[in-house]
Amino acid sequence: MENAIIIVVGADKPGIVAGIASKLAENNANIIDISQTVVRGIFAMIMVVDISKCKVSLAELRKQLQEKGKELGVEVQAYHEEVFRYIERV
Amino acid sequence: MRYSADEIIEVYRMLREEELDIRSVTLSINTLFALAGNLESTIKRLETLNQTLEKFSYAVDEVSGKYGIRVVTRRVAVSPIQFFLESLSEEEGIEIAKFLDKLAEIHKIDYISGYSAFADRGFTKGALKTLKTFAKALNTTRRLTGMINAASTIAGMNMEAIKLYVNEIFNMPPTSSSRASIMANVPPDSPFVPSAHHGLGMPEATINIAVSGPGVIESAIRRSKPKTLEELHDVIKRAAFKVTRLGELIGKRVAEKMGINFTTVDLSLAPSPTVGDSVAGIIEAMGIEKMGGHGSLAALAILMDAVKKGGAMATSAVGGLSSTFIPVSEDSVMIERALEGYIDFYTLIALSAVCNSGIDMVGVSKSQGMDKVIGLISDVLALGITLNKILGARIIPVDSPPGSYVDLGGLLGKVVVMKLKDVDVSGFISHAGYMPSTIKRLELG
C-alpha cells in the first residue's frame, strides 16, 4: 500500500466531500480514512488515500484535486505519506 | 501507520504557512575526467555532463512532484576550475566558464558552482589564473559561481589572495559579486553557493541537501511561549529535527533516482526575503526586540546549538557548513535592521563567532576604497582560523553611498550598503605574504 494524505481547507459548504471523493474515485485512488477538524477557525478535512493503484502520478492527482478545489472554493494539498513519516516519526 | 489530526495539521502548517521548503538540492560531480591539457578536448569531455544534468533535473522534478515539496533551487557543484587552469590559459578558463554556464541554462540549473581555487598558503599557477580571471568569468556568465579559499587553520591566511580577490570584486556589478565568495576552511561537501564545489575525497557524484525553515522555528517559539532557556532550546531542537528530516527524505529519494550517493544534509537555517522566512525573525521571537541588540549573540548561540542537536538526531549525514545563515540582503528582518543601524560590520563579525555565516551579502561603497574591505575580509578569515571553523565573506561593492541599498530581486533581496570605519588600514594590509597558521595548528597534529 502506498498512501497519500490529502488536506482540504476552506469555508464549509455542501459538496466538498463529494467533489473531492469523486475526483479520487475517477483516478482509482481509494479513501482509507476521513476526518474533519477546525484549524484556527477554518474547516479542514483530512483524508488518507491509497494511491498504489492510482491511474496517475501523485503530482498529477494533486493538480486535478487543486483544480477541483478551486471550483469548490477550497484549498487542497496532497502529500505523500512518507513526508509525515519522516517528519513525525523516528 | 496512523497520524493524529494534530500531526497532519502541523506538517501542513510547516509546509504551507511557515515557508518550509528545500532550499537546494545540489548535485556535486567530479569533472576532473575532463582534464585534457587543451580546451577543445576538455569541452568535448565536459559535454558528457549533458546526460547527467538532464537526469538530475528530471529526478528533482519527479521527487518534488511526488512529495509535494517545493525545491527552491537546483544546483550543480563541479571540480574547482583551478585544476583545469594549471595547464590551460586564462582565456581558456573563461571559455570553460561560459560552457558551464550554458550547460546550467540548458538544464534549468539555477547555479553551477566551481569557478574556485584554493590559495590558503600560496598560489599554484592554476589558483592564480582563477583569481585573475574571477571578474571576467563571473561578468560573462549568469549562473556560474566561484570561491577562493584564502585561509585555513591548517595553512594560515594568504593576504595576497585577499588583495587580488577584492580587486576582482571591485570590477564586478552586484549581479556578479553576489556569486563570489572568499572563505576560510571551506568544506568539500557544501550545497551552498557560491562556495560549493566537488571536493577531494568525494565519490564520483553525490547529492547534498540544504533545507530552509526559519519560519517553522519562529512559529514554534511564538506558539509555545517558553519560560526558561531550557524550554526555548528544546522547542528549537524539536523543530530543527523536523526540518532536517524533510531534507533527509528528499535527498535520499533524489539520490536513489539518480543511482548515486546521498552525502549530506547541511544542518542549516537559510532565510529568504519572503516575510516569515527570517533567521533574524527567530532571534526577535526569542525576545530581542531588534536583531543586533545586546543579547543577539547569546540568542544566536542557543539557536545554533539547538539546531545542531536537533539536526544531529535527524540525519546521520551531516555536512556542509551546518549553520545558521544570515545573508543580510536575503533576510527580510536583517535588511530592515541594517537600514535602521542596529546591525553593522562589527555586529556581523561578532555573530560569526557562533554561526558560520561570516559577512554575507552586504554592500560596501566603492568610494570607501579597497583597503578597508581587505582589512574587513582579513578579520573574518582570521576569526575562522582562530576558532577553527568555516567562515566566509560575500561582499558586494557598489557605487551607492553607505546607508542606501541596491535591490537585486528574487532570492538575493536588497543589498544594504554598510559603512566601513573611516580608519586608514593601508599600513597593515600593505604587508606582503601570508599570516602563519596559529598555535591551533599544533593541536591538530
Coordinates of C-alpha atoms in Angstrom, one line a residue:
Chain A
M1 CA 0.0 0.0 0.0
E2 CA 1.2 3.5 -0.8
N3 CA -0.7 6.3 0.9
A4 CA -1.1 10.0 0.3
I5 CA -2.6 12.4 2.8
I6 CA -5.0 15.0 1.4
I7 CA -5.8 18.1 3.3
V8 CA -8.7 20.3 2.3
V9 CA -9.0 23.7 3.9
G10 CA -11.7 26.4 3.4
A11 CA -15.1 27.7 4.3
D12 CA -17.5 24.8 4.9
K13 CA -20.3 24.2 2.4
P14 CA -22.2 21.2 1.0
G15 CA -20.5 19.2 -1.7
I16 CA -16.8 19.4 -0.7
V17 CA -16.5 15.8 0.4
A18 CA -18.5 14.6 -2.7
G19 CA -16.4 16.7 -5.1
I20 CA -13.1 15.6 -3.8
A21 CA -14.1 11.9 -3.3
S22 CA -15.4 11.7 -6.9
K23 CA -12.2 13.1 -8.3
L24 CA -10.3 10.4 -6.3
A25 CA -12.6 7.7 -7.5
E26 CA -12.1 8.8 -11.1
N27 CA -8.4 8.2 -10.7
N28 CA -8.8 4.9 -8.8
A29 CA -7.5 6.3 -5.5
N30 CA -9.1 4.6 -2.6
I31 CA -10.1 6.6 0.5
I32 CA -9.0 4.8 3.7
D33 CA -9.8 7.4 6.3
I34 CA -11.5 10.7 6.5
S35 CA -11.6 13.1 9.5
Q36 CA -12.6 16.7 9.9
T37 CA -11.1 19.3 12.2
V38 CA -11.0 23.0 12.6
V39 CA -7.7 24.8 12.1
R40 CA -7.8 28.4 13.5
G41 CA -11.5 28.5 12.9
I42 CA -11.3 27.2 9.4
F43 CA -12.8 24.0 8.3
A44 CA -10.2 21.3 7.4
M45 CA -10.8 17.8 6.1
I46 CA -8.0 15.2 6.2
M47 CA -8.1 12.1 4.0
V48 CA -5.8 9.2 3.9
V49 CA -5.9 7.7 0.4
D50 CA -4.3 4.6 -1.0
I51 CA -2.7 5.6 -4.3
S52 CA -1.0 2.2 -5.1
K53 CA -3.5 1.6 -7.9
C54 CA -4.0 5.2 -8.8
K55 CA -4.1 5.8 -12.6
V56 CA -2.0 9.0 -12.4
S57 CA 1.1 10.1 -10.5
L58 CA 0.7 11.9 -7.2
A59 CA 1.8 15.2 -8.9
E60 CA -1.0 14.8 -11.5
L61 CA -3.6 13.8 -8.9
R62 CA -2.6 16.8 -6.8
K63 CA -3.1 19.1 -9.8
Q64 CA -6.5 17.6 -10.6
L65 CA -7.6 17.9 -6.9
Q66 CA -6.4 21.5 -6.8
E67 CA -8.5 22.4 -9.9
K68 CA -11.5 20.7 -8.3
G69 CA -10.7 22.7 -5.1
K70 CA -10.8 25.9 -7.0
E71 CA -14.3 25.1 -8.2
L72 CA -15.4 24.3 -4.7
G73 CA -13.7 27.4 -3.2
V74 CA -11.3 25.4 -1.0
E75 CA -7.6 24.8 -0.9
V76 CA -6.4 21.3 -1.5
Q77 CA -2.9 19.9 -0.7
A78 CA -1.8 16.3 -1.3
Y79 CA 1.4 15.0 0.3
H80 CA 3.0 11.6 0.1
E81 CA 2.6 9.7 3.5
E82 CA 6.4 9.5 3.7
V83 CA 6.6 13.2 4.4
F84 CA 4.6 12.7 7.6
R85 CA 6.5 9.5 8.5
Y86 CA 9.8 11.3 8.2
I87 CA 8.8 14.4 10.0
E88 CA 6.6 13.0 12.7
R89 CA 8.2 9.5 13.4
V90 CA 11.7 8.5 14.3
Chain B
M1 CA 0.6 3.9 10.3
R2 CA -1.9 6.3 11.8
Y3 CA -1.3 10.0 12.3
S4 CA -3.3 12.3 14.5
A5 CA -5.0 15.3 13.0
D6 CA -2.7 17.5 15.0
E7 CA 0.4 15.9 13.4
I8 CA -1.0 16.2 10.0
I9 CA -2.0 19.8 10.5
E10 CA 1.4 20.6 12.0
V11 CA 3.1 19.3 8.8
Y12 CA 0.6 21.2 6.7
R13 CA 1.3 24.4 8.5
M14 CA 5.1 24.0 8.3
L15 CA 4.9 23.5 4.5
R16 CA 2.1 25.9 3.7
E17 CA 2.3 28.8 6.2
E18 CA 5.8 28.7 7.6
E19 CA 7.7 28.5 4.3
L20 CA 9.3 25.2 5.0
D21 CA 11.0 24.1 1.8
I22 CA 14.1 22.5 0.4
R23 CA 16.4 25.4 -0.3
S24 CA 18.6 23.5 -2.6
V25 CA 19.3 20.1 -4.0
T26 CA 22.9 20.1 -5.1
L27 CA 24.4 17.5 -7.5
S28 CA 28.1 17.5 -6.7
I29 CA 30.0 15.9 -9.5
N30 CA 33.6 15.1 -10.3
T31 CA 34.7 16.8 -13.5
L32 CA 38.4 16.0 -13.4
F33 CA 37.8 13.3 -16.0
A34 CA 37.7 16.3 -18.4
L35 CA 41.3 17.4 -17.7
A36 CA 42.9 17.2 -21.1
G37 CA 45.5 19.8 -21.4
N38 CA 43.8 21.6 -24.3
L39 CA 40.5 23.4 -24.5
E40 CA 38.9 21.5 -27.3
S41 CA 39.2 18.1 -25.7
T42 CA 38.3 19.5 -22.3
I43 CA 35.0 20.9 -23.6
K44 CA 34.3 17.7 -25.5
R45 CA 34.7 15.7 -22.4
L46 CA 32.6 18.1 -20.3
E47 CA 29.8 17.7 -22.9
T48 CA 29.1 14.3 -21.3
L49 CA 27.7 16.2 -18.4
N50 CA 24.6 16.9 -20.5
Q51 CA 23.2 13.4 -19.8
T52 CA 23.8 13.6 -16.0
L53 CA 22.4 17.1 -15.7
E54 CA 19.3 16.1 -17.6
K55 CA 18.8 13.1 -15.4
F56 CA 19.4 15.3 -12.3
S57 CA 16.8 17.9 -13.4
Y58 CA 14.3 15.1 -14.1
A59 CA 14.9 13.4 -10.7
V60 CA 14.4 16.7 -8.8
D61 CA 11.1 17.3 -10.7
E62 CA 9.9 13.8 -10.0
V63 CA 10.7 13.8 -6.3
S64 CA 9.4 17.3 -5.8
G65 CA 6.2 16.4 -7.6
K66 CA 5.7 13.1 -5.8
Y67 CA 6.1 14.5 -2.3
G68 CA 4.6 17.9 -3.0
I69 CA 7.6 19.6 -1.5
R70 CA 9.0 22.8 -3.1
V71 CA 12.6 22.7 -4.1
V72 CA 13.6 26.3 -4.4
T73 CA 16.9 25.9 -6.3
R74 CA 18.7 23.1 -8.0
R75 CA 22.4 23.4 -8.2
V76 CA 25.4 21.7 -9.5
A77 CA 28.9 21.7 -8.0
V78 CA 31.8 20.8 -10.2
S79 CA 35.5 20.2 -9.5
P80 CA 37.4 23.5 -8.9
I81 CA 38.4 25.3 -12.1
Q82 CA 41.9 25.7 -10.6
F83 CA 42.8 22.2 -11.7
F84 CA 41.9 22.9 -15.3
L85 CA 43.9 26.2 -15.3
E86 CA 47.1 24.6 -14.1
S87 CA 47.8 23.8 -17.8
L88 CA 45.2 25.9 -19.7
S89 CA 45.4 29.6 -20.2
E90 CA 43.3 32.4 -18.6
E91 CA 41.3 32.8 -21.8
E92 CA 40.6 29.1 -21.9
G93 CA 39.3 29.4 -18.3
I94 CA 36.8 31.9 -19.5
E95 CA 35.6 29.6 -22.2
I96 CA 35.1 26.8 -19.7
A97 CA 33.2 29.2 -17.5
K98 CA 30.9 30.1 -20.4
F99 CA 30.4 26.5 -21.3
L100 CA 29.4 25.5 -17.8
D101 CA 27.0 28.5 -17.7
K102 CA 25.4 27.4 -20.9
L103 CA 25.1 23.9 -19.6
A104 CA 23.3 25.1 -16.5
E105 CA 20.9 27.2 -18.5
I106 CA 20.0 24.3 -20.8
H107 CA 19.1 22.1 -17.9
K108 CA 17.4 24.7 -15.8
I109 CA 20.1 24.5 -13.1
D110 CA 19.9 27.7 -11.0
Y111 CA 23.6 27.8 -10.1
I112 CA 26.6 25.9 -11.3
S113 CA 29.4 26.3 -8.8
G114 CA 33.1 25.7 -9.1
Y115 CA 35.0 28.6 -10.5
S116 CA 37.0 28.1 -7.5
A117 CA 40.6 27.8 -6.2
F118 CA 42.5 27.1 -3.0
A119 CA 45.2 29.5 -2.1
D120 CA 45.4 29.5 1.7
R121 CA 49.1 29.1 1.8
G122 CA 50.1 30.3 -1.6
F123 CA 49.3 30.2 -5.3
T124 CA 49.7 27.5 -7.9
K125 CA 49.6 28.6 -11.5
G126 CA 46.0 27.4 -11.7
A127 CA 44.9 29.2 -8.5
L128 CA 46.5 32.5 -9.6
K129 CA 44.8 32.3 -13.0
T130 CA 41.5 31.5 -11.4
L131 CA 41.8 34.6 -9.2
K132 CA 42.9 36.8 -12.0
T133 CA 40.0 35.8 -14.2
F134 CA 37.4 35.9 -11.5
A135 CA 35.7 39.1 -12.5
K136 CA 35.8 38.3 -16.2
A137 CA 34.4 34.8 -15.7
L138 CA 31.5 35.9 -13.5
N139 CA 30.8 39.0 -15.5
T140 CA 30.4 36.9 -18.7
T141 CA 28.1 34.3 -17.1
R142 CA 24.8 34.4 -15.2
R143 CA 24.6 31.1 -13.3
L144 CA 28.3 30.4 -12.5
T145 CA 29.6 30.9 -9.0
G146 CA 33.0 30.8 -7.6
M147 CA 35.0 30.9 -4.4
I148 CA 38.6 31.4 -3.2
N149 CA 39.6 29.6 -0.1
A150 CA 42.2 32.1 1.1
A151 CA 42.7 30.8 4.7
S152 CA 42.6 27.7 6.7
T153 CA 43.5 26.7 10.3
I154 CA 46.0 24.2 8.9
A155 CA 47.8 26.5 6.5
G156 CA 47.2 30.1 7.6
M157 CA 46.0 33.1 5.6
N158 CA 47.1 34.4 2.2
M159 CA 46.9 38.2 2.3
E160 CA 47.9 38.4 -1.4
A161 CA 44.9 36.3 -2.3
I162 CA 42.6 38.6 -0.3
K163 CA 44.0 41.6 -2.1
L164 CA 43.6 40.1 -5.5
Y165 CA 40.1 39.0 -4.7
V166 CA 39.0 42.4 -3.6
N167 CA 40.5 43.9 -6.7
E168 CA 38.3 41.5 -8.7
I169 CA 35.1 42.1 -6.9
F170 CA 35.5 45.8 -7.3
N171 CA 35.4 45.1 -11.0
M172 CA 32.0 43.3 -10.8
P173 CA 28.5 44.5 -10.8
P174 CA 26.3 43.2 -7.9
T175 CA 24.8 40.5 -10.0
S176 CA 28.3 39.0 -10.3
S177 CA 29.8 39.7 -6.9
S178 CA 26.7 38.0 -5.3
R179 CA 28.1 34.9 -7.0
A180 CA 31.6 35.2 -5.5
S181 CA 32.9 34.4 -2.0
I182 CA 36.1 34.2 -0.1
M183 CA 36.4 31.6 2.5
A184 CA 38.4 30.1 5.4
N185 CA 38.3 26.3 6.0
V186 CA 35.8 25.7 3.2
P187 CA 34.3 22.2 3.4
P188 CA 34.4 19.7 0.5
D189 CA 30.6 18.9 0.6
S190 CA 28.7 22.1 0.8
P191 CA 25.4 22.6 -1.0
F192 CA 25.7 26.4 -0.6
V193 CA 26.7 28.6 -3.4
P194 CA 28.9 30.4 -4.1
S195 CA 31.3 28.1 -2.2
A196 CA 30.0 24.7 -3.4
H197 CA 32.5 22.6 -5.3
H198 CA 33.2 18.9 -5.8
G199 CA 35.9 18.4 -3.2
L200 CA 38.7 16.0 -3.0
G201 CA 37.9 12.7 -1.2
M202 CA 34.3 12.6 -2.5
P203 CA 32.9 9.8 -4.7
E204 CA 32.2 10.5 -8.4
A205 CA 28.9 12.1 -7.7
T206 CA 26.8 12.9 -4.6
I207 CA 23.6 14.7 -3.6
N208 CA 23.8 17.3 -0.9
I209 CA 20.8 19.0 0.6
A210 CA 20.1 22.4 2.2
V211 CA 16.9 22.9 4.0
S212 CA 15.2 26.2 4.8
G213 CA 12.8 26.6 7.6
P214 CA 13.4 29.7 9.8
G215 CA 9.6 30.2 9.7
V216 CA 9.0 26.9 11.3
I217 CA 11.4 27.6 14.2
E218 CA 10.0 31.2 14.7
S219 CA 6.4 29.9 14.8
A220 CA 7.3 27.1 17.2
I221 CA 8.8 29.7 19.6
R222 CA 5.9 32.1 19.2
R223 CA 3.3 29.4 19.8
S224 CA 5.0 27.7 22.8
K225 CA 6.0 30.8 24.7
P226 CA 8.8 29.1 26.6
K227 CA 9.5 30.4 30.1
T228 CA 13.1 29.1 30.6
L229 CA 16.1 29.0 28.3
E230 CA 16.0 25.2 28.5
E231 CA 12.4 25.1 27.2
L232 CA 13.4 27.6 24.5
H233 CA 16.3 25.3 23.5
D234 CA 14.1 22.3 23.5
V235 CA 11.4 23.9 21.3
I236 CA 14.1 24.9 18.7
K237 CA 15.7 21.5 18.9
R238 CA 12.4 19.7 18.2
A239 CA 11.5 22.0 15.3
A240 CA 15.0 21.7 13.8
F241 CA 14.7 17.9 13.9
K242 CA 11.6 18.0 11.8
V243 CA 13.1 20.5 9.3
T244 CA 16.1 18.3 8.9
R245 CA 14.1 15.1 8.4
L246 CA 12.4 16.6 5.4
G247 CA 15.9 17.3 3.9
E248 CA 16.9 13.7 4.6
L249 CA 13.8 12.4 2.8
I250 CA 14.2 14.5 -0.3
G251 CA 17.9 14.0 -0.5
K252 CA 17.7 10.2 -0.2
R253 CA 15.0 10.0 -2.8
V254 CA 16.7 12.2 -5.4
A255 CA 20.0 10.2 -4.9
E256 CA 18.1 6.9 -5.3
K257 CA 16.5 8.1 -8.5
M258 CA 19.9 9.0 -9.9
G259 CA 21.6 5.9 -8.6
I260 CA 24.3 7.9 -6.7
N261 CA 25.3 8.5 -3.2
F262 CA 23.4 10.7 -0.9
T263 CA 26.1 12.5 1.0
T264 CA 24.9 15.2 3.4
V265 CA 22.2 17.4 4.8
D266 CA 23.5 20.8 5.8
L267 CA 22.0 21.4 9.3
S268 CA 21.2 24.9 8.5
L269 CA 18.6 27.5 8.5
A270 CA 18.7 29.7 5.5
P271 CA 16.4 32.7 5.1
S272 CA 14.7 34.1 2.1
P273 CA 13.5 37.6 1.5
T274 CA 9.9 36.3 2.0
V275 CA 8.3 37.7 5.1
G276 CA 8.1 35.0 7.8
D277 CA 11.3 33.2 6.5
S278 CA 13.8 35.1 8.5
V279 CA 16.6 34.0 10.9
A280 CA 16.6 37.4 12.5
G281 CA 12.9 36.9 13.0
I282 CA 13.8 33.9 15.2
I283 CA 16.1 36.0 17.3
E284 CA 13.4 38.6 17.7
A285 CA 10.9 35.8 18.6
M286 CA 13.3 34.8 21.3
G287 CA 12.8 38.3 22.9
I288 CA 15.4 40.6 21.4
E289 CA 13.3 43.5 20.2
K290 CA 15.6 44.3 17.3
M291 CA 18.1 41.9 15.8
G292 CA 21.6 43.3 16.6
G293 CA 20.6 44.4 20.2
H294 CA 22.7 43.2 23.1
G295 CA 21.9 39.5 23.7
S296 CA 21.6 38.7 20.0
L297 CA 24.8 36.8 20.1
A298 CA 23.7 34.7 23.1
A299 CA 20.3 34.1 21.4
L300 CA 22.1 33.0 18.2
A301 CA 24.3 30.7 20.2
I302 CA 21.3 29.0 21.7
L303 CA 19.7 28.7 18.2
M304 CA 22.8 27.3 16.7
D305 CA 23.3 24.7 19.4
A306 CA 19.7 23.6 19.3
V307 CA 19.6 23.4 15.6
K308 CA 22.7 21.2 15.5
K309 CA 21.5 18.9 18.3
G310 CA 18.0 18.5 16.7
G311 CA 19.5 18.0 13.3
A312 CA 22.1 15.6 14.5
M313 CA 19.3 13.2 15.6
A314 CA 17.5 13.7 12.3
T315 CA 20.3 12.7 9.9
S316 CA 23.5 10.7 10.2
A317 CA 24.8 12.5 7.1
V318 CA 25.7 15.9 8.5
G319 CA 27.8 18.0 6.2
G320 CA 28.4 21.3 4.5
L321 CA 28.5 24.4 6.7
S322 CA 25.8 23.2 9.1
S323 CA 25.0 26.6 10.4
T324 CA 22.5 29.4 10.6
F325 CA 22.9 31.7 7.6
I326 CA 22.3 35.4 7.9
P327 CA 23.0 36.7 4.5
V328 CA 21.8 40.3 5.2
S329 CA 20.2 41.0 1.8
E330 CA 18.3 37.7 1.8
D331 CA 16.7 38.1 5.2
S332 CA 13.8 40.5 5.3
V333 CA 14.3 41.4 9.0
M334 CA 18.1 41.7 8.7
I335 CA 17.6 44.2 5.8
E336 CA 15.4 46.3 8.0
R337 CA 17.7 46.2 11.0
A338 CA 20.7 47.0 8.9
L339 CA 18.9 50.0 7.4
E340 CA 17.9 51.1 10.9
G341 CA 21.5 50.9 12.0
Y342 CA 21.1 48.0 14.6
I343 CA 23.4 45.8 12.6
D344 CA 26.9 47.0 11.4
F345 CA 30.0 45.1 10.4
Y346 CA 31.2 44.5 13.9
T347 CA 27.9 43.0 14.9
L348 CA 28.2 40.6 12.0
I349 CA 31.7 39.7 12.9
A350 CA 30.6 39.0 16.5
L351 CA 27.7 36.9 15.3
S352 CA 30.2 34.9 13.1
A353 CA 31.8 33.6 16.3
V354 CA 28.7 31.5 16.9
C355 CA 27.5 30.7 13.4
N356 CA 29.2 30.1 10.1
S357 CA 27.8 32.9 8.1
G358 CA 30.6 35.3 8.2
I359 CA 29.8 38.6 6.4
D360 CA 27.3 37.5 3.8
M361 CA 25.6 39.6 1.2
V362 CA 26.5 43.0 2.5
G363 CA 27.2 46.0 0.3
V364 CA 30.2 48.3 0.6
S365 CA 30.6 51.7 -1.1
K366 CA 33.4 51.6 -3.6
S367 CA 34.1 55.2 -2.6
Q368 CA 35.4 54.0 0.7
G369 CA 38.3 52.2 -1.1
M370 CA 39.6 48.7 -1.3
D371 CA 41.9 48.8 1.7
K372 CA 39.2 48.7 4.3
V373 CA 37.4 45.8 2.5
I374 CA 40.7 43.9 2.5
G375 CA 41.0 44.6 6.2
L376 CA 37.4 43.5 6.8
I377 CA 37.9 40.2 5.0
S378 CA 41.1 39.5 6.8
D379 CA 39.2 40.0 10.1
V380 CA 36.6 37.4 9.1
L381 CA 39.1 34.9 7.8
A382 CA 41.3 35.3 10.9
L383 CA 38.3 34.6 13.1
G384 CA 37.7 31.4 11.0
I385 CA 41.3 30.3 11.5
T386 CA 41.4 31.1 15.2
L387 CA 38.1 29.4 16.0
N388 CA 38.9 26.5 13.6
K389 CA 35.6 26.9 11.8
I390 CA 34.2 27.6 8.4
L391 CA 33.7 31.3 7.7
G392 CA 33.3 33.3 4.5
A393 CA 32.7 36.7 3.2
R394 CA 30.4 37.7 0.3
I395 CA 30.7 41.4 -0.1
I396 CA 29.0 43.4 -2.8
P397 CA 30.9 46.6 -3.9
V398 CA 28.5 49.2 -5.3
D399 CA 28.7 52.8 -6.4
S400 CA 26.0 53.9 -3.9
P401 CA 26.8 55.6 -0.6
P402 CA 26.6 53.9 2.9
G403 CA 23.1 53.8 4.2
S404 CA 21.5 53.1 0.8
Y405 CA 20.5 49.8 -0.7
V406 CA 20.5 48.1 -4.1
D407 CA 17.6 45.8 -4.9
L408 CA 18.8 42.6 -6.7
G409 CA 15.4 41.0 -6.7
G410 CA 14.4 37.4 -6.2
L411 CA 16.2 35.3 -3.6
L412 CA 19.1 37.8 -3.4
G413 CA 17.0 40.6 -2.0
K414 CA 18.1 44.1 -1.1
V415 CA 21.8 44.7 -0.6
V416 CA 22.3 47.2 2.2
V417 CA 25.4 49.4 1.9
M418 CA 27.1 49.4 5.3
K419 CA 29.6 52.0 6.4
L420 CA 33.2 50.8 6.8
K421 CA 35.1 52.6 9.6
D422 CA 36.9 55.7 8.4
V423 CA 40.3 54.4 9.6
D424 CA 43.3 54.1 7.5
V425 CA 44.5 50.5 7.5
S426 CA 46.8 50.7 4.5
G427 CA 49.9 50.2 6.7
F428 CA 48.7 46.8 7.9
I429 CA 47.4 45.4 4.7
S430 CA 50.4 46.6 2.7
H431 CA 52.4 43.8 4.3
A432 CA 53.1 41.2 1.7
G433 CA 52.8 37.4 2.1
Y434 CA 50.7 35.3 4.4
M435 CA 49.7 35.0 8.0
P436 CA 51.2 31.9 9.6
S437 CA 48.9 29.3 10.9
T438 CA 48.1 29.8 14.6
I439 CA 49.0 27.6 17.5
K440 CA 45.8 25.8 16.8
R441 CA 47.7 24.0 14.0
L442 CA 49.8 22.2 16.6
E443 CA 46.7 20.9 18.3
L444 CA 45.6 19.3 15.0
G445 CA 48.6 17.1 14.8

